[in-house]
Amino acid sequence: MTTKTILDVWGISAEYLTDLVNTNPSLRGMIVGYIAERKLKELFDHHNRTEAHRKDDDHDRTKKGDLVVTYKGEEFRIEVKSLQTNQVEVLLPDGNWLRLMAKKEVGRKASPGLTKAGKPRKGAAIFKWVLDERYTALPEKFKKETSYRGAFQCDASDRRKLPLANGEVVETTLLKVGEFDIVAAGIFGFRGEWEFGFALNEDLPRSTHGSYSNEVREQLIASLIPVTLPLNAPFVSDPFELLDKLLERRLAAKGANEPT
């Protein structure tokens, strides 16, 4: 018995879904985000150096981390984030940076009525994001070898109350320093490959939000974090480099706390 694809269930074609995703960046971001989570799990499955892979309930605000792994007997939390596609830039052969995605008007919504002068209102424009023709014209080899830069949103899906180390409680969408161990930045938007840049939570930039004191900002992670390819510090391509560092630190702390 052949299992129906989701396209069969919904009664749409691949072209229909492609157009829908291209005209709705938020939908594209959501789909890419979930694929990145699955791809990250597959990466750890492939290496076979971690175990007990799981994902906690998305609705549990006290547990951050899209993938929880056990490495050499210790549990670590990894938060997965993805590039904001419409901010990705590529370094062209002439040394200039080009934004990959261009905003293209593809139509207009139905007119919402008449103006005060009795004339038909112009319906709101409908856009979709398309690859800039100057980028698509580049040789594939160049696309794989050149440099890219972009950013990813690194915050929670909704506002929540966060207790801080100084006893203060803030209501924010920002993530707290120490809520997870490693961020895995999915950089598929750079060259169309399921790659990641890994960084320690503690090495991520802090919030610069003007409504918070310096003491509070130092406990909150910035909402938008830049990342490049080739990767630059604090990002690395090997998550085990960071897991080993965290493991060594955690075991040292346990040893220091043991009674003599």
mmCIF file of C-alpha atoms in Angstrom:
data_model
loop_
_atom_site.group_PDB
_atom_site.id
_atom_site.type_symbol
_atom_site.label_atom_id
_atom_site.label_comp_id
_atom_site.label_asym_id
_atom_site.label_seq_id
_atom_site.Cartn_x
_atom_site.Cartn_y
_atom_site.Cartn_z
ATOM 1 C CA MET A 1 0.000 0.000 0.000
ATOM 2 C CA THR A 2 1.429 3.364 -1.064
ATOM 3 C CA THR A 3 1.351 6.066 1.598
ATOM 4 C CA LYS A 4 -0.081 9.364 0.422
ATOM 5 C CA THR A 5 2.235 12.366 0.501
ATOM 6 C CA ILE A 6 1.118 15.526 2.258
ATOM 7 C CA LEU A 7 0.581 17.027 -1.200
ATOM 8 C CA ASP A 8 -1.876 14.223 -1.992
ATOM 9 C CA VAL A 9 -3.674 14.744 1.312
ATOM 10 C CA TRP A 10 -4.009 18.481 0.718
ATOM 11 C CA GLY A 11 -4.841 18.076 -2.961
ATOM 12 C CA ILE A 12 -2.115 20.427 -4.199
ATOM 13 C CA SER A 13 0.931 20.152 -6.455
ATOM 14 C CA ALA A 14 4.596 20.722 -5.615
ATOM 15 C CA GLU A 15 4.449 23.887 -7.753
ATOM 16 C CA TYR A 16 1.449 25.127 -5.755
ATOM 17 C CA LEU A 17 3.273 24.608 -2.437
ATOM 18 C CA THR A 18 6.435 26.220 -3.809
ATOM 19 C CA ASP A 19 4.525 29.351 -4.803
ATOM 20 C CA LEU A 20 2.785 29.438 -1.424
ATOM 21 C CA VAL A 21 6.096 29.243 0.427
ATOM 22 C CA ASN A 22 7.726 31.879 -1.800
ATOM 23 C CA THR A 23 4.897 34.357 -1.204
ATOM 24 C CA ASN A 24 4.823 33.768 2.557
ATOM 25 C CA PRO A 25 8.294 34.210 4.117
ATOM 26 C CA SER A 26 7.017 33.316 7.592
ATOM 27 C CA LEU A 27 5.783 29.956 6.278
ATOM 28 C CA ARG A 28 9.122 29.334 4.585
ATOM 29 C CA GLY A 29 10.941 30.131 7.818
ATOM 30 C CA MET A 30 8.777 27.759 9.831
ATOM 31 C CA ILE A 31 9.240 24.861 7.384
ATOM 32 C CA VAL A 32 13.005 25.385 7.092
ATOM 33 C CA GLY A 33 13.230 25.567 10.884
ATOM 34 C CA TYR A 34 11.577 22.192 11.393
ATOM 35 C CA ILE A 35 13.661 20.608 8.632
ATOM 36 C CA ALA A 36 16.823 21.993 10.289
ATOM 37 C CA GLU A 37 15.839 20.329 13.567
ATOM 38 C CA ARG A 38 15.419 16.987 11.828
ATOM 39 C CA LYS A 39 18.678 17.411 9.881
ATOM 40 C CA LEU A 40 20.562 18.172 13.092
ATOM 41 C CA LYS A 41 19.252 15.013 14.735
ATOM 42 C CA GLU A 42 20.285 13.031 11.657
ATOM 43 C CA LEU A 43 23.774 14.539 11.934
ATOM 44 C CA PHE A 44 24.158 13.260 15.495
ATOM 45 C CA ASP A 45 22.617 9.901 14.549
ATOM 46 C CA HIS A 46 25.215 9.601 11.781
ATOM 47 C CA HIS A 47 28.185 10.318 14.079
ATOM 48 C CA ASN A 48 26.886 7.804 16.631
ATOM 49 C CA ARG A 49 28.820 9.517 19.441
ATOM 50 C CA THR A 50 25.792 10.707 21.398
ATOM 51 C CA GLU A 51 22.717 8.917 22.680
ATOM 52 C CA ALA A 52 19.251 9.412 24.178
ATOM 53 C CA HIS A 53 18.338 12.040 21.559
ATOM 54 C CA ARG A 54 15.050 13.735 22.373
ATOM 55 C CA LYS A 55 13.087 16.932 22.013
ATOM 56 C CA ASP A 56 11.190 18.317 24.990
ATOM 57 C CA ASP A 57 7.672 19.687 24.729
ATOM 58 C CA ASP A 58 7.668 22.981 22.784
ATOM 59 C CA HIS A 59 5.064 24.328 25.210
ATOM 60 C CA ASP A 60 7.261 23.841 28.283
ATOM 61 C CA ARG A 61 8.762 27.305 28.676
ATOM 62 C CA THR A 62 11.151 26.134 31.402
ATOM 63 C CA LYS A 63 13.081 23.826 29.050
ATOM 64 C CA LYS A 64 14.898 25.375 26.115
ATOM 65 C CA GLY A 65 16.607 23.260 23.476
ATOM 66 C CA ASP A 66 15.315 21.717 20.251
ATOM 67 C CA LEU A 67 17.559 18.689 20.663
ATOM 68 C CA VAL A 68 18.774 17.165 23.918
ATOM 69 C CA VAL A 69 21.697 14.723 23.640
ATOM 70 C CA THR A 70 23.658 12.645 26.124
ATOM 71 C CA TYR A 71 27.403 12.808 25.526
ATOM 72 C CA LYS A 72 29.732 10.642 27.618
ATOM 73 C CA GLY A 73 27.131 10.401 30.352
ATOM 74 C CA GLU A 74 26.251 14.109 30.473
ATOM 75 C CA GLU A 75 23.136 15.764 29.025
ATOM 76 C CA PHE A 76 23.408 18.836 26.833
ATOM 77 C CA ARG A 77 20.781 21.088 25.264
ATOM 78 C CA ILE A 78 21.091 22.399 21.698
ATOM 79 C CA GLU A 79 18.922 25.234 20.412
ATOM 80 C CA VAL A 80 18.362 25.261 16.625
ATOM 81 C CA LYS A 81 17.941 28.544 14.758
ATOM 82 C CA SER A 82 17.820 29.364 11.042
ATOM 83 C CA LEU A 83 18.933 32.242 8.848
ATOM 84 C CA GLN A 84 16.577 35.052 7.983
ATOM 85 C CA THR A 85 16.625 34.323 4.269
ATOM 86 C CA ASN A 86 15.855 37.855 3.107
ATOM 87 C CA GLN A 87 18.980 39.148 4.888
ATOM 88 C CA VAL A 88 21.509 36.765 3.326
ATOM 89 C CA GLU A 89 24.235 38.442 1.261
ATOM 90 C CA VAL A 90 26.873 36.978 -1.037
ATOM 91 C CA LEU A 91 30.305 38.339 -1.950
ATOM 92 C CA LEU A 92 30.419 38.868 -5.717
ATOM 93 C CA PRO A 93 33.522 38.507 -7.916
ATOM 94 C CA ASP A 94 33.829 42.316 -8.059
ATOM 95 C CA GLY A 95 34.182 42.492 -4.253
ATOM 96 C CA ASN A 96 30.703 43.899 -3.603
ATOM 97 C CA TRP A 97 28.037 42.299 -1.424
ATOM 98 C CA LEU A 98 24.686 41.367 -2.991
ATOM 99 C CA ARG A 99 21.446 40.551 -1.184
ATOM 100 C CA LEU A 100 20.434 37.091 -2.476
ATOM 101 C CA MET A 101 16.693 37.537 -2.269
ATOM 102 C CA ALA A 102 14.872 40.243 -4.198
ATOM 103 C CA LYS A 103 11.331 41.302 -3.360
ATOM 104 C CA LYS A 104 9.166 40.971 -6.453
ATOM 105 C CA GLU A 105 5.594 42.212 -6.811
ATOM 106 C CA VAL A 106 3.418 39.441 -8.242
ATOM 107 C CA GLY A 107 -0.043 40.970 -7.984
ATOM 108 C CA ARG A 108 -2.426 42.955 -5.855
ATOM 109 C CA LYS A 109 -5.129 42.088 -3.389
ATOM 110 C CA ALA A 110 -8.709 43.027 -4.175
ATOM 111 C CA SER A 111 -9.406 46.739 -3.728
ATOM 112 C CA PRO A 112 -10.655 47.485 -0.187
ATOM 113 C CA GLY A 113 -13.186 50.033 -1.392
ATOM 114 C CA LEU A 114 -13.240 53.708 -2.366
ATOM 115 C CA THR A 115 -11.135 56.636 -1.276
ATOM 116 C CA LYS A 116 -12.720 59.736 0.272
ATOM 117 C CA ALA A 117 -12.707 61.217 -3.222
ATOM 118 C CA GLY A 118 -14.804 58.294 -4.458
ATOM 119 C CA LYS A 119 -12.015 56.679 -6.441
ATOM 120 C CA PRO A 120 -11.221 52.949 -6.165
ATOM 121 C CA ARG A 121 -8.503 52.219 -3.639
ATOM 122 C CA LYS A 122 -5.458 50.438 -4.948
ATOM 123 C CA GLY A 123 -5.243 46.942 -3.474
ATOM 124 C CA ALA A 124 -2.224 46.105 -1.356
ATOM 125 C CA ALA A 125 0.679 44.632 -3.272
ATOM 126 C CA ILE A 126 1.422 40.906 -3.049
ATOM 127 C CA PHE A 127 5.118 40.070 -3.033
ATOM 128 C CA LYS A 128 7.253 36.993 -3.168
ATOM 129 C CA TRP A 129 10.955 36.630 -2.577
ATOM 130 C CA VAL A 130 12.992 35.433 -5.554
ATOM 131 C CA LEU A 131 16.704 34.877 -6.044
ATOM 132 C CA ASP A 132 18.376 37.926 -7.575
ATOM 133 C CA GLU A 133 19.215 37.255 -11.231
ATOM 134 C CA ARG A 134 22.775 38.467 -10.665
ATOM 135 C CA TYR A 135 23.196 35.628 -8.165
ATOM 136 C CA THR A 136 21.552 32.920 -10.256
ATOM 137 C CA ALA A 137 23.859 33.846 -13.162
ATOM 138 C CA LEU A 138 26.974 33.022 -11.117
ATOM 139 C CA PRO A 139 28.761 29.711 -11.790
ATOM 140 C CA GLU A 140 27.833 26.972 -9.313
ATOM 141 C CA LYS A 141 31.477 26.472 -8.373
ATOM 142 C CA PHE A 142 31.769 30.127 -7.411
ATOM 143 C CA LYS A 143 28.586 29.940 -5.318
ATOM 144 C CA LYS A 144 30.071 27.059 -3.320
ATOM 145 C CA GLU A 145 33.412 28.772 -2.700
ATOM 146 C CA THR A 146 32.571 32.438 -2.121
ATOM 147 C CA SER A 147 31.726 34.131 1.200
ATOM 148 C CA TYR A 148 28.276 34.726 2.667
ATOM 149 C CA ARG A 149 26.920 36.719 5.572
ATOM 150 C CA GLY A 150 23.561 36.920 7.281
ATOM 151 C CA ALA A 151 21.830 36.722 10.650
ATOM 152 C CA PHE A 152 19.427 34.527 12.570
ATOM 153 C CA GLN A 153 16.694 35.355 15.034
ATOM 154 C CA CYS A 154 17.648 34.000 18.454
ATOM 155 C CA ASP A 155 14.657 34.476 20.717
ATOM 156 C CA ALA A 156 11.618 32.688 22.085
ATOM 157 C CA SER A 157 8.333 32.375 20.217
ATOM 158 C CA ASP A 158 6.426 34.417 22.784
ATOM 159 C CA ARG A 159 6.907 36.622 25.827
ATOM 160 C CA ARG A 160 7.538 34.966 29.159
ATOM 161 C CA LYS A 161 8.685 35.950 32.624
ATOM 162 C CA LEU A 162 12.383 35.275 33.209
ATOM 163 C CA PRO A 163 13.899 35.267 36.708
ATOM 164 C CA LEU A 164 17.443 36.649 36.571
ATOM 165 C CA ALA A 165 20.489 36.061 38.741
ATOM 166 C CA ASN A 166 20.085 39.397 40.532
ATOM 167 C CA GLY A 167 16.548 38.477 41.636
ATOM 168 C CA GLU A 168 14.906 40.675 39.007
ATOM 169 C CA VAL A 169 12.131 39.257 36.796
ATOM 170 C CA VAL A 170 11.725 40.543 33.241
ATOM 171 C CA GLU A 171 8.971 39.793 30.730
ATOM 172 C CA THR A 172 10.602 39.327 27.334
ATOM 173 C CA THR A 173 10.951 37.207 24.204
ATOM 174 C CA LEU A 174 14.731 37.205 24.586
ATOM 175 C CA LEU A 175 16.563 34.054 25.620
ATOM 176 C CA LYS A 176 18.514 33.946 28.857
ATOM 177 C CA VAL A 177 22.216 33.236 29.104
ATOM 178 C CA GLY A 178 22.573 29.638 30.296
ATOM 179 C CA GLU A 179 19.110 28.417 29.190
ATOM 180 C CA PHE A 180 20.752 25.990 26.754
ATOM 181 C CA ASP A 181 24.307 24.861 26.066
ATOM 182 C CA ILE A 182 24.905 25.260 22.324
ATOM 183 C CA VAL A 183 23.180 27.071 19.485
ATOM 184 C CA ALA A 184 23.102 25.335 16.092
ATOM 185 C CA ALA A 185 22.651 27.997 13.434
ATOM 186 C CA GLY A 186 21.197 26.372 10.322
ATOM 187 C CA ILE A 187 22.901 28.103 7.394
ATOM 188 C CA PHE A 188 21.027 26.389 4.554
ATOM 189 C CA GLY A 189 20.214 29.837 3.163
ATOM 190 C CA PHE A 190 23.858 30.453 2.275
ATOM 191 C CA ARG A 191 24.533 27.798 -0.356
ATOM 192 C CA GLY A 192 21.560 25.466 -0.225
ATOM 193 C CA GLU A 193 23.217 22.800 1.916
ATOM 194 C CA TRP A 194 22.104 21.544 5.332
ATOM 195 C CA GLU A 195 25.068 22.917 7.259
ATOM 196 C CA PHE A 196 25.328 24.345 10.763
ATOM 197 C CA GLY A 197 27.455 26.810 12.660
ATOM 198 C CA PHE A 198 27.755 25.827 16.334
ATOM 199 C CA ALA A 199 28.500 28.232 19.181
ATOM 200 C CA LEU A 200 28.471 28.085 22.965
ATOM 201 C CA ASN A 201 25.585 29.863 24.662
ATOM 202 C CA GLU A 202 28.023 31.887 26.754
ATOM 203 C CA ASP A 203 29.828 33.200 23.654
ATOM 204 C CA LEU A 204 26.724 34.651 21.970
ATOM 205 C CA PRO A 205 26.348 38.457 21.908
ATOM 206 C CA ARG A 206 24.284 40.029 24.656
ATOM 207 C CA SER A 207 21.182 42.157 24.231
ATOM 208 C CA THR A 208 21.609 45.874 23.590
ATOM 209 C CA HIS A 209 17.940 46.688 24.261
ATOM 210 C CA GLY A 210 17.744 50.218 25.636
ATOM 211 C CA SER A 211 14.937 49.515 28.092
ATOM 212 C CA TYR A 212 17.125 47.169 30.166
ATOM 213 C CA SER A 213 19.941 48.032 32.556
ATOM 214 C CA ASN A 214 23.490 46.891 31.783
ATOM 215 C CA GLU A 215 23.149 44.221 34.488
ATOM 216 C CA VAL A 216 19.998 42.823 32.854
ATOM 217 C CA ARG A 217 21.377 43.028 29.298
ATOM 218 C CA GLU A 218 24.384 40.918 30.312
ATOM 219 C CA GLN A 219 21.971 38.098 31.236
ATOM 220 C CA LEU A 220 19.992 38.208 27.961
ATOM 221 C CA ILE A 221 21.078 37.026 24.498
ATOM 222 C CA ALA A 222 20.750 39.380 21.525
ATOM 223 C CA SER A 223 17.648 38.805 19.413
ATOM 224 C CA LEU A 224 19.520 38.971 16.077
ATOM 225 C CA ILE A 225 22.927 37.320 15.744
ATOM 226 C CA PRO A 226 25.243 37.685 12.721
ATOM 227 C CA VAL A 227 26.858 34.618 11.164
ATOM 228 C CA THR A 228 29.129 34.148 8.157
ATOM 229 C CA LEU A 229 30.439 31.456 5.846
ATOM 230 C CA PRO A 230 33.304 30.662 6.141
ATOM 231 C CA LEU A 231 32.428 30.511 9.833
ATOM 232 C CA ASN A 232 34.022 33.041 12.166
ATOM 233 C CA ALA A 233 34.291 32.930 15.958
ATOM 234 C CA PRO A 234 32.367 32.065 18.024
ATOM 235 C CA PHE A 235 30.987 29.613 15.420
ATOM 236 C CA VAL A 236 32.590 26.281 14.521
ATOM 237 C CA SER A 237 31.502 23.470 12.218
ATOM 238 C CA ASP A 238 32.221 20.618 14.675
ATOM 239 C CA PRO A 239 29.740 20.357 17.584
ATOM 240 C CA PHE A 240 31.956 17.826 19.380
ATOM 241 C CA GLU A 241 34.645 20.466 19.806
ATOM 242 C CA LEU A 242 32.159 22.375 21.957
ATOM 243 C CA LEU A 243 30.712 19.305 23.677
ATOM 244 C CA ASP A 244 34.204 18.264 24.778
ATOM 245 C CA LYS A 245 34.828 21.735 26.181
ATOM 246 C CA LEU A 246 31.537 21.715 28.084
ATOM 247 C CA LEU A 247 32.101 18.173 29.311
ATOM 248 C CA GLU A 248 35.573 18.961 30.652
ATOM 249 C CA ARG A 249 34.254 22.023 32.456
ATOM 250 C CA ARG A 250 31.268 20.185 33.929
ATOM 251 C CA LEU A 251 33.326 17.258 35.183
ATOM 252 C CA ALA A 252 35.867 19.633 36.712
ATOM 253 C CA ALA A 253 33.078 21.433 38.563
ATOM 254 C CA LYS A 254 31.703 18.140 39.865
ATOM 255 C CA GLY A 255 35.150 17.110 41.043
ATOM 256 C CA ALA A 256 35.636 20.399 42.860
ATOM 257 C CA ASN A 257 32.349 19.909 44.703
ATOM 258 C CA GLU A 258 33.092 16.367 45.852
ATOM 259 C CA PRO A 259 33.983 16.022 49.565
ATOM 260 C CA THR A 260 37.661 15.345 50.279
#
